[in-house]
JSON list of C-alpha atoms in Angstrom, two decimals:
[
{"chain": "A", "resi": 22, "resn": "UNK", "atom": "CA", "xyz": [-1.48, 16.10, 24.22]},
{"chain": "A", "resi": 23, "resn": "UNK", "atom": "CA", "xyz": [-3.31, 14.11, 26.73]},
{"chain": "A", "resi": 24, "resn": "UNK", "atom": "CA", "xyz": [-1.41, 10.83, 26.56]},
{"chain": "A", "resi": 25, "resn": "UNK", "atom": "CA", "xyz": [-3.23, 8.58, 28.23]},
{"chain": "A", "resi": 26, "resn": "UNK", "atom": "CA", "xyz": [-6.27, 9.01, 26.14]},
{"chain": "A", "resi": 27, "resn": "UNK", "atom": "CA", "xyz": [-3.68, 8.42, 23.35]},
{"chain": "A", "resi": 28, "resn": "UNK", "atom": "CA", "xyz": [-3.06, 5.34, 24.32]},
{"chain": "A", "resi": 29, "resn": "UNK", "atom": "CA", "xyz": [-6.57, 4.21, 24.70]},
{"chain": "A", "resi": 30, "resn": "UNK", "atom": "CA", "xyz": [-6.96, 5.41, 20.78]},
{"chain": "A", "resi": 31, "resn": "UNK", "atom": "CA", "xyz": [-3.99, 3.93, 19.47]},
{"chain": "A", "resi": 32, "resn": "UNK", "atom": "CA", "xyz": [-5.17, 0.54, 21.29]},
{"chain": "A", "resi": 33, "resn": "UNK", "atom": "CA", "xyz": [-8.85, 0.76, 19.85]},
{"chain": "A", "resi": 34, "resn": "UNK", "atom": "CA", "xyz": [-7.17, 1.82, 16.64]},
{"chain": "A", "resi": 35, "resn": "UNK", "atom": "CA", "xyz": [-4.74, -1.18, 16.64]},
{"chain": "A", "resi": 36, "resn": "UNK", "atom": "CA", "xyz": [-7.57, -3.84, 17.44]},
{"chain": "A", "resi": 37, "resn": "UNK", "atom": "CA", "xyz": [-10.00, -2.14, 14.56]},
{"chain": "A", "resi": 38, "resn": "UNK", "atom": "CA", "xyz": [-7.21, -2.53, 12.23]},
{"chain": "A", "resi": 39, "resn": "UNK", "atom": "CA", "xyz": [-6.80, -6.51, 12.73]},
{"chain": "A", "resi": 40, "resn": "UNK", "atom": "CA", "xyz": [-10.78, -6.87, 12.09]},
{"chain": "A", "resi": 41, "resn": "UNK", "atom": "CA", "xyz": [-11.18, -5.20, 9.21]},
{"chain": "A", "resi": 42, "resn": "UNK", "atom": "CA", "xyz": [-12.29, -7.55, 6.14]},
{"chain": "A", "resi": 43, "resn": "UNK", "atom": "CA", "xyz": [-10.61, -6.64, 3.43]},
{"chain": "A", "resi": 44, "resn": "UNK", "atom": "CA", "xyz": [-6.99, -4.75, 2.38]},
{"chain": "A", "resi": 45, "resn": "UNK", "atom": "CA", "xyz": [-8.71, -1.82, 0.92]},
{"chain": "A", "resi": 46, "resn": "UNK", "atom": "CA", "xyz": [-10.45, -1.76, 4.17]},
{"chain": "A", "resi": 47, "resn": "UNK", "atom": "CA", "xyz": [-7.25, -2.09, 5.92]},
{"chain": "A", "resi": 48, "resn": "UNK", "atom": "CA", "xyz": [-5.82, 0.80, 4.61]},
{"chain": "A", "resi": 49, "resn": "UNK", "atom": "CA", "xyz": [-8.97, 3.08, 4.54]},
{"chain": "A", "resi": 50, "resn": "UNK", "atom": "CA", "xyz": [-9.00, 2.72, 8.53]},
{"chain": "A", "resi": 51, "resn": "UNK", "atom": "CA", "xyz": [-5.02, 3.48, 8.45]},
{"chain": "A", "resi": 52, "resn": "UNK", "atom": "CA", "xyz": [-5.24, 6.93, 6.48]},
{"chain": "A", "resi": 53, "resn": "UNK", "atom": "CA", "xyz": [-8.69, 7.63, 8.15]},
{"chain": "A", "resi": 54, "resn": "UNK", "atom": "CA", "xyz": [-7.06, 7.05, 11.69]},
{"chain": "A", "resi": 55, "resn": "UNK", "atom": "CA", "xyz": [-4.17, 9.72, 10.96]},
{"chain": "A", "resi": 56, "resn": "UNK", "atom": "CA", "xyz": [-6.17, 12.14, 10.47]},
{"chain": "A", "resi": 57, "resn": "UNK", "atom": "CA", "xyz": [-7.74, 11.42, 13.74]},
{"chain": "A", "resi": 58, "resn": "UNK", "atom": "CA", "xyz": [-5.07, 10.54, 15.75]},
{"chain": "A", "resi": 59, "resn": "UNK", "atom": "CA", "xyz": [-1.83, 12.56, 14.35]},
{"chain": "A", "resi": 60, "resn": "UNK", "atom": "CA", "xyz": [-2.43, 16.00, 15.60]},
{"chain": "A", "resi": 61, "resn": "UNK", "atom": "CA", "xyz": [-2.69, 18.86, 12.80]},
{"chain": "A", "resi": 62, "resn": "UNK", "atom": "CA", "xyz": [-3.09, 15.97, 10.00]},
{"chain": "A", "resi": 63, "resn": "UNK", "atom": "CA", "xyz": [-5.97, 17.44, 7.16]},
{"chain": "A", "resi": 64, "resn": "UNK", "atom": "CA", "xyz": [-5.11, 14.90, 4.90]},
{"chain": "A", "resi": 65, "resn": "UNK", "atom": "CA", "xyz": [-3.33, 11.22, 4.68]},
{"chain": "A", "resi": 66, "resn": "UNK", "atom": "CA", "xyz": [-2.98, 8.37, 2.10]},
{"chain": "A", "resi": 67, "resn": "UNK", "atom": "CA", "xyz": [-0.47, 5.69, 1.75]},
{"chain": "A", "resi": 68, "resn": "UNK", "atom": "CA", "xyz": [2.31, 6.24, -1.39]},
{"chain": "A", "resi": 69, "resn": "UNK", "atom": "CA", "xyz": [2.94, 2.97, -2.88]},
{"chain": "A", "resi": 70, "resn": "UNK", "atom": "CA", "xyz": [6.24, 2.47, -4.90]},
{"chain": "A", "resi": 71, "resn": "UNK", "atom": "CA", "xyz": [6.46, -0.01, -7.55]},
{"chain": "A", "resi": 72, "resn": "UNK", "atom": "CA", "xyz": [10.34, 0.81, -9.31]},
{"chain": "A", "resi": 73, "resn": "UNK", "atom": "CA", "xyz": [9.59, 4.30, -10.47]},
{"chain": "A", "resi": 74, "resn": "UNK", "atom": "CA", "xyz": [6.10, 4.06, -10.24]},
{"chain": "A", "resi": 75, "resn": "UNK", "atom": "CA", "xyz": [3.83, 5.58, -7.67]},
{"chain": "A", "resi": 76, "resn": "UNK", "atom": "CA", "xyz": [0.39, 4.68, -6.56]},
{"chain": "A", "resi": 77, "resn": "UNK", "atom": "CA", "xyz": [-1.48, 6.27, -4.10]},
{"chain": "A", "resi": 78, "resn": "UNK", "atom": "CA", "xyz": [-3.71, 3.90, -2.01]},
{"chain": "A", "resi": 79, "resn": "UNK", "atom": "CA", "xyz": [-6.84, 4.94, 0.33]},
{"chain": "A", "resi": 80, "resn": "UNK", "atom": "CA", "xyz": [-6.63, 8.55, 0.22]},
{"chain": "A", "resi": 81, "resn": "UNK", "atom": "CA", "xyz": [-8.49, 10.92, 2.14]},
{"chain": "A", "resi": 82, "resn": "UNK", "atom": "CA", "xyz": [-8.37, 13.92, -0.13]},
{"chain": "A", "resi": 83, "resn": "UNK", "atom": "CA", "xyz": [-7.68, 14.73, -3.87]},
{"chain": "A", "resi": 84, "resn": "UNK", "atom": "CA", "xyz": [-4.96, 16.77, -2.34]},
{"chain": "A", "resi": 85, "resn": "UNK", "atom": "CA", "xyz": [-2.92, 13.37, -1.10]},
{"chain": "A", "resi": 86, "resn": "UNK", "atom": "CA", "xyz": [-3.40, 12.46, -4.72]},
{"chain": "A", "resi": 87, "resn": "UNK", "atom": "CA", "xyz": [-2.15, 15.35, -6.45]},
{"chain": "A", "resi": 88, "resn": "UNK", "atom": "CA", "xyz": [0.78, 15.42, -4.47]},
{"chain": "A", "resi": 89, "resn": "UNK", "atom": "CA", "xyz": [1.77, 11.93, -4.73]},
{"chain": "A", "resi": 90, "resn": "UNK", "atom": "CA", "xyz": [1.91, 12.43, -8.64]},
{"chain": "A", "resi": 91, "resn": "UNK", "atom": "CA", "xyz": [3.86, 15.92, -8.46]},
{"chain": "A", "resi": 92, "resn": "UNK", "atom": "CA", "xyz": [6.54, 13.20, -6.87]},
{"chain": "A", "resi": 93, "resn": "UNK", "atom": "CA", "xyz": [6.52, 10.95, -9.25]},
{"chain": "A", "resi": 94, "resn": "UNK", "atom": "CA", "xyz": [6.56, 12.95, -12.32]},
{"chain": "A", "resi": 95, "resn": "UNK", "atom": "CA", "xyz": [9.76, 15.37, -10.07]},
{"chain": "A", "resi": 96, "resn": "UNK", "atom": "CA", "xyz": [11.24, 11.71, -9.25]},
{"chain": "A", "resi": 97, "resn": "UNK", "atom": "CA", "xyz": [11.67, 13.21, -5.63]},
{"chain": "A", "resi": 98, "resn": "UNK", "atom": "CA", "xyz": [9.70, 14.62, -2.18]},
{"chain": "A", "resi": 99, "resn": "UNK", "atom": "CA", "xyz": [9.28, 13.60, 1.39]},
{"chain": "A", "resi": 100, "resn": "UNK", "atom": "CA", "xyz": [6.97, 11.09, 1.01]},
{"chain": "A", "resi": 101, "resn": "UNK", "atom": "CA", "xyz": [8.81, 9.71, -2.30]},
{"chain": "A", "resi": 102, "resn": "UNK", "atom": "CA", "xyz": [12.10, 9.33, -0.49]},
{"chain": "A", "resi": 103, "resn": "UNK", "atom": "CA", "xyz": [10.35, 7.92, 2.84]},
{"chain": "A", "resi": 104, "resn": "UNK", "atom": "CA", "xyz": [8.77, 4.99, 0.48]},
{"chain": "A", "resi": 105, "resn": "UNK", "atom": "CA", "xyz": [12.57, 4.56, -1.32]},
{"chain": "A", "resi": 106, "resn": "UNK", "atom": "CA", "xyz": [14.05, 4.13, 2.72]},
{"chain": "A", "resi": 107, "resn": "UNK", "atom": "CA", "xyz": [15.01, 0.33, 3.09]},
{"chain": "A", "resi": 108, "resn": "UNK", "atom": "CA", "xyz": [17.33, 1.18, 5.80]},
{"chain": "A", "resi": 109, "resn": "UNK", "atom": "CA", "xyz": [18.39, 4.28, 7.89]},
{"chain": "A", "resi": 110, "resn": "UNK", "atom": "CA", "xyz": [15.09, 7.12, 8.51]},
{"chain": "A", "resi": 111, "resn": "UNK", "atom": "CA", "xyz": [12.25, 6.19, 8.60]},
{"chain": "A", "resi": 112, "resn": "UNK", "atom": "CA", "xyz": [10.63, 9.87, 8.77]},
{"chain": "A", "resi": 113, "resn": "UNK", "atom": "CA", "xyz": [10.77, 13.00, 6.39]},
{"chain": "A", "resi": 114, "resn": "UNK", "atom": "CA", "xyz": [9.08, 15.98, 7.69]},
{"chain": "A", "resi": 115, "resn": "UNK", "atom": "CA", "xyz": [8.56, 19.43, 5.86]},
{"chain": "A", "resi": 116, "resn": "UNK", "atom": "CA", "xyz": [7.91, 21.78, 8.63]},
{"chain": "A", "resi": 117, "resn": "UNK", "atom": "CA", "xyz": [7.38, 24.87, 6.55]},
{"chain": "A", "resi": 118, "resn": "UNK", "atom": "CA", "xyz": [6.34, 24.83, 2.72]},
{"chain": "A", "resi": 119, "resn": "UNK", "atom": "CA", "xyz": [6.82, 28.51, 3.01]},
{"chain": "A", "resi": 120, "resn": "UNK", "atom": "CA", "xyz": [10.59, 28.16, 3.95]},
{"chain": "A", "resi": 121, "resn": "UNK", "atom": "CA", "xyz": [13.03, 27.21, 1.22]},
{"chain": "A", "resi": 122, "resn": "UNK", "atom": "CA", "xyz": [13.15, 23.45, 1.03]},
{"chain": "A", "resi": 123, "resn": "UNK", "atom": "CA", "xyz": [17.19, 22.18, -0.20]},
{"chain": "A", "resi": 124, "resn": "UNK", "atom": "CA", "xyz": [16.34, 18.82, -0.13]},
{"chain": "A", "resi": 125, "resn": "UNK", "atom": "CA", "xyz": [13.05, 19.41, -2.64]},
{"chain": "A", "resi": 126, "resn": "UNK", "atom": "CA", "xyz": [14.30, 22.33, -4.52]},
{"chain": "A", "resi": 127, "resn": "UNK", "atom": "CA", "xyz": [11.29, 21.83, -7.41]},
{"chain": "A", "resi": 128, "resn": "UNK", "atom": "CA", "xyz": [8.87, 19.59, -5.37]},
{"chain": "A", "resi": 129, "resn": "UNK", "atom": "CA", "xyz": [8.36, 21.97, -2.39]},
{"chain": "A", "resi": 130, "resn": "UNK", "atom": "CA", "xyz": [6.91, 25.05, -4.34]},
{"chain": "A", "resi": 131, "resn": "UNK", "atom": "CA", "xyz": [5.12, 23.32, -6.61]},
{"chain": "A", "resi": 132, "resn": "UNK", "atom": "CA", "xyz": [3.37, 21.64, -3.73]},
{"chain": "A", "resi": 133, "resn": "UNK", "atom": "CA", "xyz": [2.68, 24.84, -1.95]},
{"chain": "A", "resi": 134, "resn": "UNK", "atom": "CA", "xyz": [1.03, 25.67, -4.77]},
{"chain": "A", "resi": 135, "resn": "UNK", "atom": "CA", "xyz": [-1.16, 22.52, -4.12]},
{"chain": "A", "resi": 136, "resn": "UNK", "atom": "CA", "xyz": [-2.19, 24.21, -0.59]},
{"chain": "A", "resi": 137, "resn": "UNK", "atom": "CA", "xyz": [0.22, 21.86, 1.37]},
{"chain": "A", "resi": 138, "resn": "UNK", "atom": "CA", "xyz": [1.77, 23.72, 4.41]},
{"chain": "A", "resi": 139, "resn": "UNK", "atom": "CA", "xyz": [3.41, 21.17, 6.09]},
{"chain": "A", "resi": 140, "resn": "UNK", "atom": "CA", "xyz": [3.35, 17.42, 5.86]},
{"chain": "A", "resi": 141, "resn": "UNK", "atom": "CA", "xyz": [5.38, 14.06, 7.28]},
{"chain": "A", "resi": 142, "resn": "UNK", "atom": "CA", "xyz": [6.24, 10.77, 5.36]},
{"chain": "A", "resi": 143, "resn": "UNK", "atom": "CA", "xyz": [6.66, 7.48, 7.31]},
{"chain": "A", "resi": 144, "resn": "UNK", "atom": "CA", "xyz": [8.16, 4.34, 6.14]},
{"chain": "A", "resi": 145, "resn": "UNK", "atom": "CA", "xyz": [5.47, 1.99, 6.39]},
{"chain": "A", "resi": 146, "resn": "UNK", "atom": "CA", "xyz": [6.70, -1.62, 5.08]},
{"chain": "A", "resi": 147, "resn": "UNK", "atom": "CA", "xyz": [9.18, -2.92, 3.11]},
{"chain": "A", "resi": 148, "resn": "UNK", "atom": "CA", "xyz": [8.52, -6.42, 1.46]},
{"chain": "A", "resi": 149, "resn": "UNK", "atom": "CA", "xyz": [10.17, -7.88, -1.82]},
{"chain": "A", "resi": 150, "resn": "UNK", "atom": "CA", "xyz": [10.89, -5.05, -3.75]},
{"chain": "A", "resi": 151, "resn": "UNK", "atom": "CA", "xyz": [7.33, -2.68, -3.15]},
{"chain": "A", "resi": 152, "resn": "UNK", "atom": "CA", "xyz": [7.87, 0.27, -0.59]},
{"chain": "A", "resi": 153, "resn": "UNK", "atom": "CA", "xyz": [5.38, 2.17, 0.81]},
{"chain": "A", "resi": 154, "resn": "UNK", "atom": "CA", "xyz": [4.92, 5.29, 3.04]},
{"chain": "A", "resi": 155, "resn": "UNK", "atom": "CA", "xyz": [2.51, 6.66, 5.08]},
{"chain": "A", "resi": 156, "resn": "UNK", "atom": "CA", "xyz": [1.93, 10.27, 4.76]},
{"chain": "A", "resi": 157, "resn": "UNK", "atom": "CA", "xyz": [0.13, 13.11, 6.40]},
{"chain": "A", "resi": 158, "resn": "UNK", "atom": "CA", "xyz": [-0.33, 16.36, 5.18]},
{"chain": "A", "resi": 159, "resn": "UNK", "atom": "CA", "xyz": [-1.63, 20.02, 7.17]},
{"chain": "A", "resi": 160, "resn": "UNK", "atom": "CA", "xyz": [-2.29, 22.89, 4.82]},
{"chain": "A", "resi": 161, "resn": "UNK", "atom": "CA", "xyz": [-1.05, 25.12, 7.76]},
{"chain": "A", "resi": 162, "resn": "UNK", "atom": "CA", "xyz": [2.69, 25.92, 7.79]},
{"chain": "A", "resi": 163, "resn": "UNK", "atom": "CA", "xyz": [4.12, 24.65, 11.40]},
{"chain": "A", "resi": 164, "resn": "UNK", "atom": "CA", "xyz": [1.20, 22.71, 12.08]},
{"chain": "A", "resi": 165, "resn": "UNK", "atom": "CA", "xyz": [3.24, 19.04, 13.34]},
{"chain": "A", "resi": 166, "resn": "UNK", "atom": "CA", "xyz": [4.68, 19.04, 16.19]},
{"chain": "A", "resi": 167, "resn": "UNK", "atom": "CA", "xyz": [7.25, 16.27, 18.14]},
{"chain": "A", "resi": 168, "resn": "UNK", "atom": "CA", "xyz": [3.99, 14.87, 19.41]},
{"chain": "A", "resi": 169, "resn": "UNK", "atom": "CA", "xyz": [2.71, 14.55, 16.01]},
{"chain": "A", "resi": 170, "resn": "UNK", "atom": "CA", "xyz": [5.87, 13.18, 14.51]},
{"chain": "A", "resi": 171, "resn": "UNK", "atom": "CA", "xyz": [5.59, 10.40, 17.23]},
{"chain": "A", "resi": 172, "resn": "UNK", "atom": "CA", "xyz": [1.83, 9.50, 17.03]},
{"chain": "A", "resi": 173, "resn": "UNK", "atom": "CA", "xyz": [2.42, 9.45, 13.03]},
{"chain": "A", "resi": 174, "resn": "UNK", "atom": "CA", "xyz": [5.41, 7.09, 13.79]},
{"chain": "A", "resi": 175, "resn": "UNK", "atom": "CA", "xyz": [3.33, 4.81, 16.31]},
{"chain": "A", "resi": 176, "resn": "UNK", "atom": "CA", "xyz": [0.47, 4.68, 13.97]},
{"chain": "A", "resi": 177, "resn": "UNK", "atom": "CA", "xyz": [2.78, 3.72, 11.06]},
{"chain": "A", "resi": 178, "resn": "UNK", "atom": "CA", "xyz": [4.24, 0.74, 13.08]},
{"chain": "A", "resi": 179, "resn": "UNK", "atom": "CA", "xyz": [0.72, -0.06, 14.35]},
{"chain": "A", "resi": 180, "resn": "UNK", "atom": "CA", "xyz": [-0.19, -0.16, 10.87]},
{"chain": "A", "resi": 181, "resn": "UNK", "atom": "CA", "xyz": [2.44, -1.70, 8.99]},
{"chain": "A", "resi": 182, "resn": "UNK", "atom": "CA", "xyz": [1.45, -5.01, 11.21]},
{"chain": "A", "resi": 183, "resn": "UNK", "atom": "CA", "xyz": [-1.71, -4.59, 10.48]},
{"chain": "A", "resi": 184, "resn": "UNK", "atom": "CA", "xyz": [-1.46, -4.27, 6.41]},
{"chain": "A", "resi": 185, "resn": "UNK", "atom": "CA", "xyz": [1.07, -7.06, 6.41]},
{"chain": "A", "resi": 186, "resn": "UNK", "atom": "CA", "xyz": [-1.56, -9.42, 8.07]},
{"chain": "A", "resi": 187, "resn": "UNK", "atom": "CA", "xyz": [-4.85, -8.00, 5.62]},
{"chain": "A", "resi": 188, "resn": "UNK", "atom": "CA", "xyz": [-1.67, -9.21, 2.84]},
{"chain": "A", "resi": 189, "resn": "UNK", "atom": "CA", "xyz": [-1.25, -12.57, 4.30]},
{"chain": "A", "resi": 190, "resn": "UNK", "atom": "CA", "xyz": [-5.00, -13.53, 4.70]},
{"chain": "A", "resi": 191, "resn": "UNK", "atom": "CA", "xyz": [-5.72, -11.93, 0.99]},
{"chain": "A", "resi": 192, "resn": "UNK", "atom": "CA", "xyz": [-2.44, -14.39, -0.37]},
{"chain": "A", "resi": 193, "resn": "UNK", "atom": "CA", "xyz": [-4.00, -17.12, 1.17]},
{"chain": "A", "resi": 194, "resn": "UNK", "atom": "CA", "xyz": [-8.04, -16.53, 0.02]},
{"chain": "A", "resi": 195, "resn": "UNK", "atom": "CA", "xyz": [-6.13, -16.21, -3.75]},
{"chain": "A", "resi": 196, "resn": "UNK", "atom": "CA", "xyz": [-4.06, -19.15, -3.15]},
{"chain": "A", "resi": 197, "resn": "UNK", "atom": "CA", "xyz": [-7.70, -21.12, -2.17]},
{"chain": "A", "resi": 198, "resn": "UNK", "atom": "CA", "xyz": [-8.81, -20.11, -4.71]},
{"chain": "A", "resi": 199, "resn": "UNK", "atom": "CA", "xyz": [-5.86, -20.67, -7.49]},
{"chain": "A", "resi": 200, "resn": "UNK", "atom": "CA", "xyz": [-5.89, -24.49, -6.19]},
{"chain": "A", "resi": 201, "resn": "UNK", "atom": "CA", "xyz": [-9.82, -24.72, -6.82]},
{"chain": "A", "resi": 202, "resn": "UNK", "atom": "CA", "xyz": [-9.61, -23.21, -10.16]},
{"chain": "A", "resi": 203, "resn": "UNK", "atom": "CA", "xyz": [-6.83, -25.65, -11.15]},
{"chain": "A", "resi": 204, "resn": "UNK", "atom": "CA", "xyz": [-8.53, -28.75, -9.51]},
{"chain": "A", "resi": 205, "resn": "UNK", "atom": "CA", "xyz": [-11.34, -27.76, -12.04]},
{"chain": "A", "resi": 206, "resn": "UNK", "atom": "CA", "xyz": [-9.56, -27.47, -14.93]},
{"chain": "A", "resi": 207, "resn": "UNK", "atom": "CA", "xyz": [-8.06, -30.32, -14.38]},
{"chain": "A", "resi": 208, "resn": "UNK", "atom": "CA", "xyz": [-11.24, -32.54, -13.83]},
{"chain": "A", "resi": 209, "resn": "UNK", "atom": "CA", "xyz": [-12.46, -30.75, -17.49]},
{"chain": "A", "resi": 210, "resn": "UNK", "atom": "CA", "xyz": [-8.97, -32.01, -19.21]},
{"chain": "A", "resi": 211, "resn": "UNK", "atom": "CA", "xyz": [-9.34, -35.16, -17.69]},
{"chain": "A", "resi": 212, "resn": "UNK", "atom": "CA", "xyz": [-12.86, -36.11, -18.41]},
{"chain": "A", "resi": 213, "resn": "UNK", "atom": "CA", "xyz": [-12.45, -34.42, -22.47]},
{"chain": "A", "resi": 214, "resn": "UNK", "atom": "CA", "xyz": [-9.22, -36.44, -22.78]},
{"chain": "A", "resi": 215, "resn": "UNK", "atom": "CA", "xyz": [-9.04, -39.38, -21.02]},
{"chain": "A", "resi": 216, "resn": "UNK", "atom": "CA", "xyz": [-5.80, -38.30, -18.84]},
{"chain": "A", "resi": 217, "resn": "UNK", "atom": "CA", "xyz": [-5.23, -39.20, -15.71]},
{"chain": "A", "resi": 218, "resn": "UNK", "atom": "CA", "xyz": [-5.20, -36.53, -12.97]},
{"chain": "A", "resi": 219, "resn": "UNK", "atom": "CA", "xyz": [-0.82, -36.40, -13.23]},
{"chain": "A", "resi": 220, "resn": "UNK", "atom": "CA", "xyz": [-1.15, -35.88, -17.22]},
{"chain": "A", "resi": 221, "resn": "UNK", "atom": "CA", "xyz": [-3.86, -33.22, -16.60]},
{"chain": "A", "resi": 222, "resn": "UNK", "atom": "CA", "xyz": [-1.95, -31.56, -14.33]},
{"chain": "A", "resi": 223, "resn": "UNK", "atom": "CA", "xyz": [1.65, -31.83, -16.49]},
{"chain": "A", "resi": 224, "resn": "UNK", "atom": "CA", "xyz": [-0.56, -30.80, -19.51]},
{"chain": "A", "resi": 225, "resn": "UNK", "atom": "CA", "xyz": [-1.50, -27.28, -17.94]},
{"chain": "A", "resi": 226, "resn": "UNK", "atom": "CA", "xyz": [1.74, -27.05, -16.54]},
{"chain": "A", "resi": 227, "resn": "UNK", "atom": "CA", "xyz": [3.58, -27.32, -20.16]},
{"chain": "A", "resi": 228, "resn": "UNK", "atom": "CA", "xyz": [1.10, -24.84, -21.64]},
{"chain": "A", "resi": 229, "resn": "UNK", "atom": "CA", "xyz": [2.17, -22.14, -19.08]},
{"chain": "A", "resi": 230, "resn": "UNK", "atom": "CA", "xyz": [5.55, -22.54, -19.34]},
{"chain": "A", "resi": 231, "resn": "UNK", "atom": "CA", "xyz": [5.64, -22.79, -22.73]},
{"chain": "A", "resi": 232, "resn": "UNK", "atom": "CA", "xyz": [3.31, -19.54, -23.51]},
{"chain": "A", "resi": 233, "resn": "UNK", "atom": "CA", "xyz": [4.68, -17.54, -20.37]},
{"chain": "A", "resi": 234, "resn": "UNK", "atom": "CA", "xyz": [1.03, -17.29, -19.14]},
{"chain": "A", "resi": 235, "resn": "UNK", "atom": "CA", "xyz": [0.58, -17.86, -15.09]},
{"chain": "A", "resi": 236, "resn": "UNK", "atom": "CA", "xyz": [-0.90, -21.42, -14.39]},
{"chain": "A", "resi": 237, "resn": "UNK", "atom": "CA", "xyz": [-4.02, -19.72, -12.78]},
{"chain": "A", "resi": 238, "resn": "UNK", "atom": "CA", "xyz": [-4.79, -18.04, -16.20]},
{"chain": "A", "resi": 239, "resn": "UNK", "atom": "CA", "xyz": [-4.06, -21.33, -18.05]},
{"chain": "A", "resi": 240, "resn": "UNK", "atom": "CA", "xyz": [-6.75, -22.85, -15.62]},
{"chain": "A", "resi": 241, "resn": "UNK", "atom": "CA", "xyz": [-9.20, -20.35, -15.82]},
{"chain": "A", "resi": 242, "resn": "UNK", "atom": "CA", "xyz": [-9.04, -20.04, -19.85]},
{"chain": "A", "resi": 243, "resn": "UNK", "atom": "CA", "xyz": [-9.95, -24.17, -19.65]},
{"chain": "A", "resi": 244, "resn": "UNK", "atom": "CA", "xyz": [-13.03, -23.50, -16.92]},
{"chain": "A", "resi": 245, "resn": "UNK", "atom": "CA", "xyz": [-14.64, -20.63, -19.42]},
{"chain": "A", "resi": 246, "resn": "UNK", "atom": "CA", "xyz": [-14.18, -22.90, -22.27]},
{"chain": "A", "resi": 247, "resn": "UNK", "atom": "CA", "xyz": [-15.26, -26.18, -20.52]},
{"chain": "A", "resi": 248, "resn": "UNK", "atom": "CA", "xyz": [-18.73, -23.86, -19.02]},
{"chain": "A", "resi": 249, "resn": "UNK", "atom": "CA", "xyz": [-19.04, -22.82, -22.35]},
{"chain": "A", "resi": 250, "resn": "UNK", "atom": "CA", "xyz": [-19.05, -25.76, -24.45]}
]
């Protein structure tokens, strides 16, 4: 591998990632950008793990998909145990899928079967209780080597900063937004009612709490039926 024109891809990589727009943009560079960068990588998505359920986020190829549910509904895999990693590894690597796999006993054929001859699974984040892993996947047996392994675990690090920021700004453009969409219902209850802006407020509050429904979803329900009367 020529390194030092690694480096100046990882770099350009690293800076794309920070000015994307959007999340889903976010992670669309990510998977896109393994298959560039990680050598002998057909094929990458991001497994996310919510309890005992899987999603599979930008993927490149059905195949990434297909394989992410063939973990889920076998409850394990490489990529299924590198998203359920809090602590300790932080890479799972099938070499081989033509070897026997102890580890995988009933994911590993049944993903051969899929066309997957090797693949790698990288702990990505971990934040409140959602995991997530990035994963690459090579339909040729053998095809990842240490270099691989490394650029995959650069990439993931690179990335994981990256998603966590795209996160941060999209918590703050909904929490913008939440406090608009309350300010409004609040002016609605006010004006229909005569309450002053601390009644409003305690009035909206009540109605959440008291009907389990989120406050933003209490406000919004008030700003369709204040519009529509």
């Amino acid at each position: 591998m020529d390194w030092d024109r690694f480096a100046q891809q990882m770099a350009s990589m690293a800076r794309d990632l920070l000015a994307q727009d959007s999340v889903h943009a976010t992670l669309e560079r990510i998977t896109h950008s393994a298959t560039e960068l990680v050598e002998g990588c057909d094929a990458a998505g991001i497994l996310m793990l919510h309890g005992t359920t899987v999603e599979t986020l930008a993927p490149t190829e059905k195949l990434v998909v297909d394989s992410d549910q063939l973990q889920e509904r076998l409850r394990e895999g490489p990529c299924f145990d590198a998203a359920r990693t809090a602590e300790g590894e932080r890479v799972f690597r099938i070499a081989d899928f033509t070897q026997d796999q102890p580890h995988w006993p009933a994911y590993a054929p049944q993903a051969r079967a899929l066309g997957v001859g090797s693949m790698m699974g990288f702990l990505l984040f971990t934040e409140d209780e959602e995991l997530g892993a990035l994963n690459v996947y090579s339909r040729k047996p053998g095809a990842f080597t240490e270099a691989s392994e490394l650029a995959g675990w650069l990439l993931a690090s690179h990335a994981a900063v990256a998603f966590s920021s795209a996160r941060t700004q999209a918590q703050m453009e909904r929490a913008v937004t939440t406090r608009h969409l309350i300010g409004e219902a609040m002016g609605i209850l006010m004006g229909a009612h005569n309450l002053t802006e601390e009644q409003a407020f305690d009035t909206l509050r009540c109605f959440s709490q008291e009907n389990n429904i989120k406050l933003r979803e209490v406000a919004r329900r008030v700003c369709e039926r204040g519009s529509a009367s």
